[in-house]
Coordinates of C-alpha atoms and ligand atoms in Angstrom, one line a residue:
M1 CA -5.8 26.5 8.2
D2 CA -7.4 23.8 11.0
Y3 CA -10.3 23.3 11.5
K4 CA -11.7 21.6 15.0
T5 CA -15.2 19.8 13.7
R6 CA -17.8 19.8 16.7
Q7 CA -20.6 16.6 16.4
A8 CA -24.4 17.4 15.2
K9 CA -27.5 16.8 16.4
Q10 CA -28.9 16.5 12.5
L11 CA -28.1 17.4 9.1
K12 CA -31.9 19.2 7.6
G13 CA -32.4 21.1 4.7
S14 CA -30.7 21.7 1.1
V15 CA -28.1 22.1 -0.5
V16 CA -27.6 23.0 -4.1
I17 CA -23.8 21.7 -5.4
P18 CA -21.6 23.3 -6.9
P19 CA -20.0 22.3 -10.3
D20 CA -18.7 19.5 -10.9
K21 CA -14.5 19.2 -11.2
S22 CA -14.1 16.2 -14.0
I23 CA -16.8 18.2 -16.1
S24 CA -15.3 22.3 -15.8
H25 CA -11.8 20.3 -16.6
R26 CA -13.0 18.8 -19.8
T27 CA -14.9 22.3 -21.0
A28 CA -12.3 24.5 -20.6
M29 CA -10.2 22.4 -22.7
F30 CA -12.7 21.4 -25.0
A31 CA -13.3 25.3 -25.5
A32 CA -10.1 25.9 -26.3
L33 CA -9.3 23.6 -28.9
S34 CA -12.9 24.2 -30.5
K35 CA -11.5 28.1 -32.0
G36 CA -14.4 29.0 -31.0
L37 CA -16.4 31.1 -28.4
V38 CA -18.0 29.0 -25.2
N39 CA -20.1 30.0 -23.4
I40 CA -19.6 28.5 -19.8
K41 CA -22.2 27.7 -17.2
N42 CA -21.3 27.0 -13.4
Y43 CA -17.6 26.2 -14.1
S44 CA -16.3 24.9 -10.9
K45 CA -14.9 27.7 -7.9
G46 CA -11.9 24.8 -6.6
A47 CA -7.8 25.6 -7.3
D48 CA -7.4 22.6 -9.9
C49 CA -10.6 24.3 -12.3
R50 CA -8.4 27.1 -11.8
S51 CA -5.3 26.2 -12.3
T52 CA -7.0 24.9 -15.3
L53 CA -8.7 27.1 -17.3
K54 CA -5.3 29.4 -16.4
I55 CA -4.0 27.1 -19.0
V56 CA -5.8 28.1 -20.8
G57 CA -5.2 31.1 -20.8
Q58 CA -1.4 30.5 -21.2
L59 CA -2.0 29.2 -24.6
G60 CA -3.9 32.3 -26.2
C61 CA -8.1 31.6 -25.7
E62 CA -9.2 34.9 -24.2
I63 CA -10.7 34.2 -21.3
K64 CA -13.3 36.4 -19.6
F65 CA -15.1 36.3 -16.7
N66 CA -19.3 37.2 -16.1
S67 CA -20.0 35.7 -12.9
E68 CA -17.2 33.8 -10.2
T69 CA -18.9 31.0 -11.9
D70 CA -19.6 31.5 -15.1
I71 CA -17.1 32.1 -18.1
T72 CA -16.7 32.7 -21.6
I73 CA -13.5 31.3 -23.5
N74 CA -12.9 32.8 -26.6
A75 CA -10.1 30.4 -28.4
K76 CA -10.1 32.4 -31.2
N77 CA -8.0 30.0 -33.3
A78 CA -5.3 27.4 -32.8
L79 CA -3.6 26.9 -29.5
S80 CA 0.0 29.1 -29.1
A81 CA 3.7 28.7 -26.8
P82 CA 3.6 29.1 -23.8
M83 CA 5.3 32.0 -23.1
D84 CA 5.8 30.4 -19.7
K85 CA 6.0 27.0 -17.3
L86 CA 2.4 25.2 -16.9
D87 CA 1.3 25.5 -13.0
C88 CA -1.4 22.4 -12.5
G89 CA -1.4 23.1 -9.2
N90 CA -2.5 20.3 -7.7
S91 CA -4.3 18.7 -10.5
G92 CA -3.0 15.4 -11.9
T93 CA -6.4 15.1 -14.2
T94 CA -5.0 19.3 -15.7
M95 CA -1.3 17.4 -16.1
R96 CA -2.4 14.2 -17.9
M97 CA -5.2 15.6 -19.8
M98 CA -3.0 18.7 -21.4
A99 CA -0.3 16.3 -21.9
G100 CA -2.7 14.8 -24.4
I101 CA -3.3 18.1 -26.0
L102 CA -0.1 19.1 -25.7
A103 CA 1.8 16.5 -26.6
G104 CA 0.4 17.0 -31.0
Q105 CA 1.4 20.3 -30.3
P106 CA 3.4 22.6 -33.3
F107 CA 5.4 24.0 -30.4
D108 CA 7.2 23.0 -27.1
S109 CA 6.0 22.9 -23.7
V110 CA 6.4 22.3 -19.5
L111 CA 3.7 21.2 -16.9
F112 CA 4.4 21.0 -13.6
G113 CA 2.7 20.6 -10.3
D114 CA 3.1 21.0 -6.6
V115 CA 4.5 18.6 -3.7
S116 CA 1.7 16.1 -3.6
L117 CA 1.2 15.8 -7.7
S118 CA 5.1 16.0 -8.7
K119 CA 4.6 12.4 -6.4
R120 CA 2.7 10.3 -8.9
P121 CA 2.7 8.4 -11.3
M122 CA 2.6 9.8 -14.9
K123 CA 3.8 7.4 -16.6
R124 CA -0.1 5.8 -17.8
I125 CA 0.0 8.5 -19.7
I126 CA 4.0 9.2 -21.2
E127 CA 3.5 5.1 -21.7
P128 CA 1.0 5.4 -24.5
L129 CA 1.9 9.2 -26.1
T130 CA 4.7 8.0 -26.3
L131 CA 3.8 4.8 -28.5
M132 CA 1.5 7.7 -30.4
G133 CA 5.2 9.0 -31.1
A134 CA 5.0 11.7 -28.9
K135 CA 8.3 12.9 -26.9
I136 CA 7.8 13.9 -23.6
E137 CA 10.7 14.2 -21.0
H138 CA 10.0 13.3 -17.7
N139 CA 11.5 13.2 -13.6
D140 CA 11.5 9.2 -13.4
F141 CA 8.0 9.2 -15.2
K142 CA 6.4 11.7 -12.6
A143 CA 5.9 15.8 -13.6
P144 CA 8.1 18.3 -14.3
L145 CA 6.3 16.8 -18.5
T146 CA 8.6 18.5 -20.6
V147 CA 6.0 18.0 -23.9
H148 CA 8.5 18.5 -27.4
G149 CA 5.0 18.9 -29.3
Q150 CA 5.4 16.7 -31.9
K151 CA 3.2 15.0 -35.4
L152 CA 1.8 11.9 -33.8
Q153 CA 0.1 9.3 -35.1
A154 CA -3.5 6.9 -34.0
I155 CA -2.9 3.1 -31.9
T156 CA -5.6 1.6 -30.3
Y157 CA -4.1 1.3 -27.0
N158 CA -5.3 -1.7 -24.2
S159 CA -4.6 0.1 -21.1
P160 CA -3.9 -1.6 -18.5
I161 CA -6.1 0.5 -15.4
A162 CA -9.7 1.9 -15.7
S163 CA -8.3 5.5 -15.8
A164 CA -10.8 8.5 -17.5
Q165 CA -7.4 10.6 -17.4
V166 CA -5.4 8.3 -19.7
K167 CA -8.7 7.5 -21.8
S168 CA -9.0 10.3 -22.4
A169 CA -5.2 12.0 -23.2
L170 CA -4.9 9.9 -25.7
L171 CA -9.4 10.7 -27.0
I172 CA -7.6 14.8 -27.4
A173 CA -4.4 13.9 -29.2
G174 CA -6.0 11.2 -31.5
M175 CA -8.9 14.3 -32.5
N176 CA -5.9 15.4 -34.8
L177 CA -4.9 12.2 -36.3
D178 CA -5.6 10.4 -39.5
G179 CA -6.9 7.0 -38.5
V180 CA -8.9 6.0 -35.2
T181 CA -7.4 5.8 -32.1
T182 CA -8.4 3.3 -30.0
V183 CA -9.0 3.0 -25.8
N184 CA -10.0 -0.4 -24.7
E185 CA -10.4 -0.3 -20.9
P186 CA -11.0 -3.3 -18.5
Y187 CA -13.4 -1.6 -16.7
Q188 CA -15.6 1.7 -17.7
S189 CA -13.8 4.6 -16.7
R190 CA -16.2 8.1 -16.7
N191 CA -17.6 8.9 -19.9
H192 CA -17.5 13.2 -19.3
T193 CA -14.7 13.9 -21.9
E194 CA -17.1 11.6 -24.7
I195 CA -20.6 12.8 -23.3
M196 CA -19.4 16.3 -24.9
L197 CA -17.2 15.7 -27.5
K198 CA -19.8 13.9 -29.4
Y199 CA -22.4 16.9 -28.2
M200 CA -20.5 19.3 -29.3
G201 CA -19.9 17.5 -32.8
A202 CA -16.4 14.8 -32.8
D203 CA -16.7 11.6 -34.1
I204 CA -16.8 9.6 -31.2
I205 CA -17.5 6.1 -31.8
E206 CA -18.5 3.9 -27.5
H207 CA -17.7 0.1 -29.3
S208 CA -18.8 -0.9 -25.9
P209 CA -18.8 0.3 -22.2
L210 CA -14.8 -0.7 -22.5
S211 CA -14.0 0.6 -25.6
V212 CA -14.1 3.4 -28.1
S213 CA -12.7 5.5 -30.3
V214 CA -12.3 8.6 -32.0
R215 CA -12.2 9.7 -35.9
K216 CA -10.6 13.5 -37.0
S217 CA -12.8 15.7 -36.0
E218 CA -13.2 19.7 -36.0
I219 CA -14.9 19.9 -32.5
Q220 CA -17.4 23.4 -32.9
P221 CA -18.0 26.0 -30.2
K222 CA -21.4 25.8 -28.1
D223 CA -22.5 26.8 -24.6
L224 CA -22.0 24.2 -22.0
E225 CA -23.6 24.1 -18.2
V226 CA -21.6 21.9 -15.9
V227 CA -24.4 19.9 -14.0
G228 CA -23.2 20.1 -10.0
D229 CA -20.2 17.1 -8.3
I230 CA -21.2 14.0 -7.3
S231 CA -17.6 13.8 -6.1
S232 CA -19.3 16.4 -3.1
A233 CA -22.4 15.5 -2.2
A234 CA -20.7 12.7 -1.6
F235 CA -19.8 14.8 1.8
F236 CA -23.5 15.7 2.5
M237 CA -25.1 12.1 1.5
A238 CA -22.4 10.2 3.3
A239 CA -22.9 12.3 6.9
A240 CA -27.0 12.6 5.9
A241 CA -26.8 8.6 6.4
I242 CA -24.6 8.3 9.7
V243 CA -26.1 10.8 11.6
P244 CA -29.6 10.5 13.5
N245 CA -32.3 12.2 12.2
S246 CA -31.0 13.5 8.9
D247 CA -33.2 14.2 6.3
V248 CA -30.8 16.3 3.8
T249 CA -31.6 16.5 0.1
I250 CA -28.8 17.3 -1.8
Q251 CA -30.0 19.4 -5.6
N252 CA -28.2 19.9 -8.8
V253 CA -26.0 16.6 -8.9
G254 CA -24.4 14.7 -11.5
I255 CA -25.7 10.8 -11.9
N256 CA -24.0 9.8 -15.1
Q257 CA -23.9 5.5 -14.1
T258 CA -20.1 6.1 -14.8
R259 CA -19.9 8.2 -11.7
S260 CA -23.1 6.7 -9.5
G261 CA -21.4 3.9 -7.3
M262 CA -21.5 4.9 -3.9
I263 CA -25.5 6.2 -4.9
D264 CA -25.4 1.9 -5.9
V265 CA -23.6 1.0 -2.6
M266 CA -25.8 3.5 -0.1
K267 CA -28.4 1.3 -1.8
R268 CA -26.2 -2.1 -0.5
M269 CA -26.3 -0.6 2.2
N270 CA -30.3 0.0 3.5
A271 CA -29.2 3.8 3.1
D272 CA -32.6 5.8 2.9
I273 CA -31.9 7.0 -0.5
S274 CA -33.8 8.9 -2.9
L275 CA -33.5 10.5 -6.0
L276 CA -36.2 13.0 -7.5
N277 CA -36.3 15.7 -9.9
K278 CA -34.0 13.4 -13.0
R279 CA -32.6 15.2 -15.7
N280 CA -30.8 16.0 -18.9
I281 CA -28.3 19.0 -19.3
C282 CA -25.9 19.2 -22.0
G283 CA -25.3 14.8 -22.0
E284 CA -25.4 14.7 -18.5
D285 CA -28.0 12.8 -16.1
V286 CA -29.0 15.1 -13.5
A287 CA -31.2 14.7 -9.9
D288 CA -31.8 15.8 -6.2
I289 CA -30.4 12.9 -4.4
N290 CA -31.8 12.8 -0.7
V291 CA -31.0 10.9 1.7
K292 CA -32.6 9.9 5.4
Y293 CA -30.7 8.5 8.8
S294 CA -30.7 4.7 8.5
D295 CA -29.1 1.2 9.9
L296 CA -26.8 0.7 7.7
K297 CA -24.7 -3.0 6.3
G298 CA -21.4 -3.6 5.6
T299 CA -21.7 -4.6 2.3
V300 CA -18.7 -5.8 -0.7
I301 CA -17.3 -2.8 -2.9
E302 CA -15.1 -4.1 -6.1
G303 CA -14.4 -4.8 -9.6
A304 CA -16.5 -2.1 -11.5
D305 CA -18.4 -0.7 -8.9
I306 CA -14.2 0.8 -8.4
P307 CA -14.2 3.3 -11.1
R308 CA -17.6 4.3 -10.3
L309 CA -16.9 5.8 -7.1
I310 CA -12.5 6.0 -6.8
D311 CA -13.3 9.3 -4.7
E312 CA -15.8 8.4 -2.8
L313 CA -13.8 5.8 -1.1
P314 CA -12.9 7.8 1.7
V315 CA -16.3 8.9 2.6
I316 CA -17.4 5.6 1.8
A317 CA -14.6 4.1 5.0
V318 CA -16.2 6.5 7.2
M319 CA -20.1 5.8 6.3
A320 CA -18.8 2.1 6.5
T321 CA -17.8 2.2 10.2
Q322 CA -20.8 3.2 11.2
A323 CA -22.9 -0.5 9.1
E324 CA -23.5 -3.3 11.1
G325 CA -21.3 -5.5 9.2
T326 CA -18.0 -6.4 7.2
T327 CA -17.6 -4.1 4.3
I328 CA -14.7 -4.8 1.6
I329 CA -13.0 -2.6 -0.4
R330 CA -10.8 -4.2 -2.8
D331 CA -9.9 -3.6 -6.1
A332 CA -8.8 0.1 -5.8
S333 CA -4.8 -0.5 -5.0
D334 CA -4.8 3.2 -7.6
L335 CA -6.2 5.1 -4.2
R336 CA -3.0 5.3 -3.0
N337 CA -2.3 6.3 -6.5
K338 CA -4.6 10.0 -5.5
E339 CA -3.3 13.1 -4.4
S340 CA -2.4 11.5 -1.0
D341 CA -2.2 6.9 -0.3
R342 CA -5.5 7.5 0.4
I343 CA -5.5 3.6 1.7
T344 CA -3.0 4.7 4.5
T345 CA -3.6 7.9 5.6
I346 CA -7.5 7.4 6.5
V347 CA -7.1 4.1 7.1
N348 CA -4.6 4.8 10.3
Q349 CA -6.7 8.0 11.1
L350 CA -10.2 6.0 11.4
K351 CA -8.0 3.9 13.4
N352 CA -6.2 5.9 15.7
I353 CA -10.4 7.3 16.3
G354 CA -11.5 4.0 17.4
A355 CA -12.3 2.3 14.2
D356 CA -11.8 -1.6 13.4
I357 CA -10.4 -0.6 10.0
E358 CA -7.1 -2.8 8.8
E359 CA -5.5 -1.8 5.5
T360 CA -5.2 -4.4 2.5
P361 CA -2.6 -3.7 0.0
D362 CA -5.6 -2.7 -2.9
G363 CA -8.5 -1.6 -0.3
M364 CA -9.2 -2.1 3.4
I365 CA -11.5 -4.2 5.7
I366 CA -14.1 -1.8 8.0
N367 CA -15.8 -4.0 10.7
G368 CA -19.1 -2.1 12.3
K369 CA -20.7 -0.3 13.7
T370 CA -17.9 1.3 16.1
E371 CA -17.7 4.6 18.2
L372 CA -15.7 7.1 16.6
K373 CA -13.3 8.9 19.8
G374 CA -11.7 11.4 18.1
G375 CA -9.5 13.5 19.9
I376 CA -7.0 13.7 17.9
E377 CA -4.8 15.9 15.0
I378 CA -6.4 14.6 11.8
D379 CA -3.4 14.9 8.5
C380 CA -5.0 15.8 5.0
H381 CA -1.4 15.6 3.4
H382 CA -2.5 17.5 0.5
D383 CA -6.1 16.0 0.5
H384 CA -9.1 17.4 0.4
R385 CA -11.9 14.5 0.2
T386 CA -9.0 13.2 3.0
A387 CA -9.8 16.6 5.1
M388 CA -13.9 16.9 3.8
S389 CA -13.8 13.3 5.2
F390 CA -13.2 13.3 9.0
Y391 CA -14.8 16.7 8.7
V392 CA -17.6 14.0 8.5
A393 CA -16.2 11.6 10.7
G394 CA -16.4 14.7 13.5
L395 CA -20.5 15.2 12.9
I396 CA -20.2 11.9 15.5
A397 CA -17.1 11.5 16.7
K398 CA -17.4 11.5 20.4
Q399 CA -14.6 14.4 20.6
P400 CA -13.7 16.8 18.6
M401 CA -10.4 16.5 15.6
L402 CA -8.2 19.4 14.9
I403 CA -7.8 18.8 11.0
R404 CA -5.1 20.8 9.7
E405 CA -4.6 23.1 6.7
F406 CA -8.4 22.1 5.9
E407 CA -7.6 25.2 3.1
W408 CA -7.1 21.6 1.2
V409 CA -11.0 21.3 0.7
N410 CA -10.3 24.9 -1.9
T411 CA -9.0 22.2 -4.3
S412 CA -12.2 20.9 -5.2
F413 CA -14.5 22.8 -3.0
P414 CA -14.7 25.8 -1.4
E415 CA -18.0 26.4 -0.5
F416 CA -18.3 23.1 1.7
L417 CA -17.9 24.8 4.9
E418 CA -21.0 27.4 3.8
L419 CA -23.6 24.3 2.9
M420 CA -23.0 21.9 5.8
N421 CA -23.1 24.8 8.4
K422 CA -26.2 25.8 6.0
I423 CA -27.8 22.2 7.7
C424 CA -25.9 20.8 10.7
S425 CA -27.4 21.6 13.7
D426 CA -25.5 21.2 17.3
Ligands
LIG1 C1 -11.0 12.0 -13.3 C2 -10.5 10.9 -14.0 C3 -10.6 9.4 -12.0 C4 -10.9 11.0 -10.7 C5 -10.5 12.4 -10.4 C6 -11.1 12.7 -12.4 C7 -10.7 12.6 -14.4 O1 -9.1 9.8 -12.2 O2 -10.1 9.8 -9.9 O3 -10.9 12.7 -9.9 O4 -11.6 13.6 -14.1 O5 -10.8 12.2 -15.5 P1 -8.8 8.5 -12.8 O6 -8.8 8.0 -14.0 O7 -7.1 8.8 -13.2 O8 -8.9 7.3 -12.3

C-alpha cells in the first residue's frame, strides 16, 4: 500500500499509545523460559512481536489469545525441538535474543529472516555466544543462523557496542549456567531484560549502569503487563512539536530512563513537553506525555544519549529540520545497521524534499529551520520507522509525498494511521 501524505493544520487530542515492542518480545520469551503459565496483558500487535510469539509456539509453548493483545503462554516444561525453521521476519530483536535462548538448548534449530534482516550483522551475538561455547553456523556472520545446541559456560564479556540485544542474549544464556555471566558496555543500553528477569525472580546483579551479571536462576511464571512504546509515541511527540497550534497528550508511555532520551532532547530543543500521571507497571516507569507546538532550537545528540533514543533518531532528524540553528547527531553509526541504513535513507530523502542536511560517517548535521517541499516519492527501504518519519514530514510539507510500501509500519505499529487520523485536522 502506498500512502499519500497530507498537511495538517494542527494536531489536537489524546491517544493511547500501543504496547512496547522491546518489552513485548521479552514477555513472550521469558514466559517461555518460566516453565509455567503466564498471562500477558497488552502484547504488541506488530509483526515483529508476532514473529517472536510464533517461534515460542514452535518451541513447544501453548499460546492462547484471550483478545488481540491479551495472551496466555503456557510453557509447561522445558522448550522442545522445533519441527521447522524459525522465521524471525523483519525482527533483529527476535533473531538475536532467540540465539541466546537456543544456543544452550539440547537441540538444533535454524533462525532465518526477511531480506532486510538477512543483511544485518549477527557477529555481535555470534562472537560472544561462541566464546561461551555455542556452535552457530552462519552466512558470513549473517542469517540464516543454524544453532547447534551445546553445553555453555559463563563468561565476562566486554561488549564493544551498547546493545540491549547482545546484552540480553548473553544474560539469557547465562541464566542456565554455573558461575557468573557478566556483560560490560561502553554506554548503558535499554534495561528491560534486567527489570523483567528480576521481576520474575532471576538473580541479576547490576554493578553499575554499564555492568550487569546473572547467576544461575530459575525464573517464576508471573503475570506481565506491557507499557506503551515510547518509540511509537515519538512520532506523535515530534509531530505535535512541529505542526503549529498542536496540543497532544500521549497516554501510557513507558519512560524508562534507558529509553527516554527523546524527552530530554526535546527539552533541550525548547519543546513544550510535560509528563503527567507518573506510575510504575511491572517495574517499568510510565507517564502520559503532553506536547504542544513551540519554537524549537538545534542541539547536539551524542555519546550516552544515543542508545537512549537510537530508534527515535529518524523522526528526531525530521523535527530538527524545523529547529532554528544546527542539530548535530554523532556516535550513531549503528543506525546504519537497523532495518535500513537509517543515516543514508533519512538524509538523502530529507535533502530531496528541501532540508539542509548532511550525512556524516556516524550521524548527520541538520541546519534549520527549512521549509520541506515534499512532492516526491519516498522509499522506506523495508523500514517502518522511515515510513512513519516521512508521514510526520508530510504533515508540514508544502506538497504531498507518496510513501511507497507504507504497510511496513505494521512491523511495529499497525495502529499508526488510525491514531494519527484521530488527532490530525486539515
Ligand atoms: C532493542 C534494542 C535496540 C533497538 C531495537 C530493539 C531491544 O537494538 O534498536 O529496536 O529490544 O533490545 P540494539 O540492541 O542493537 O541497540
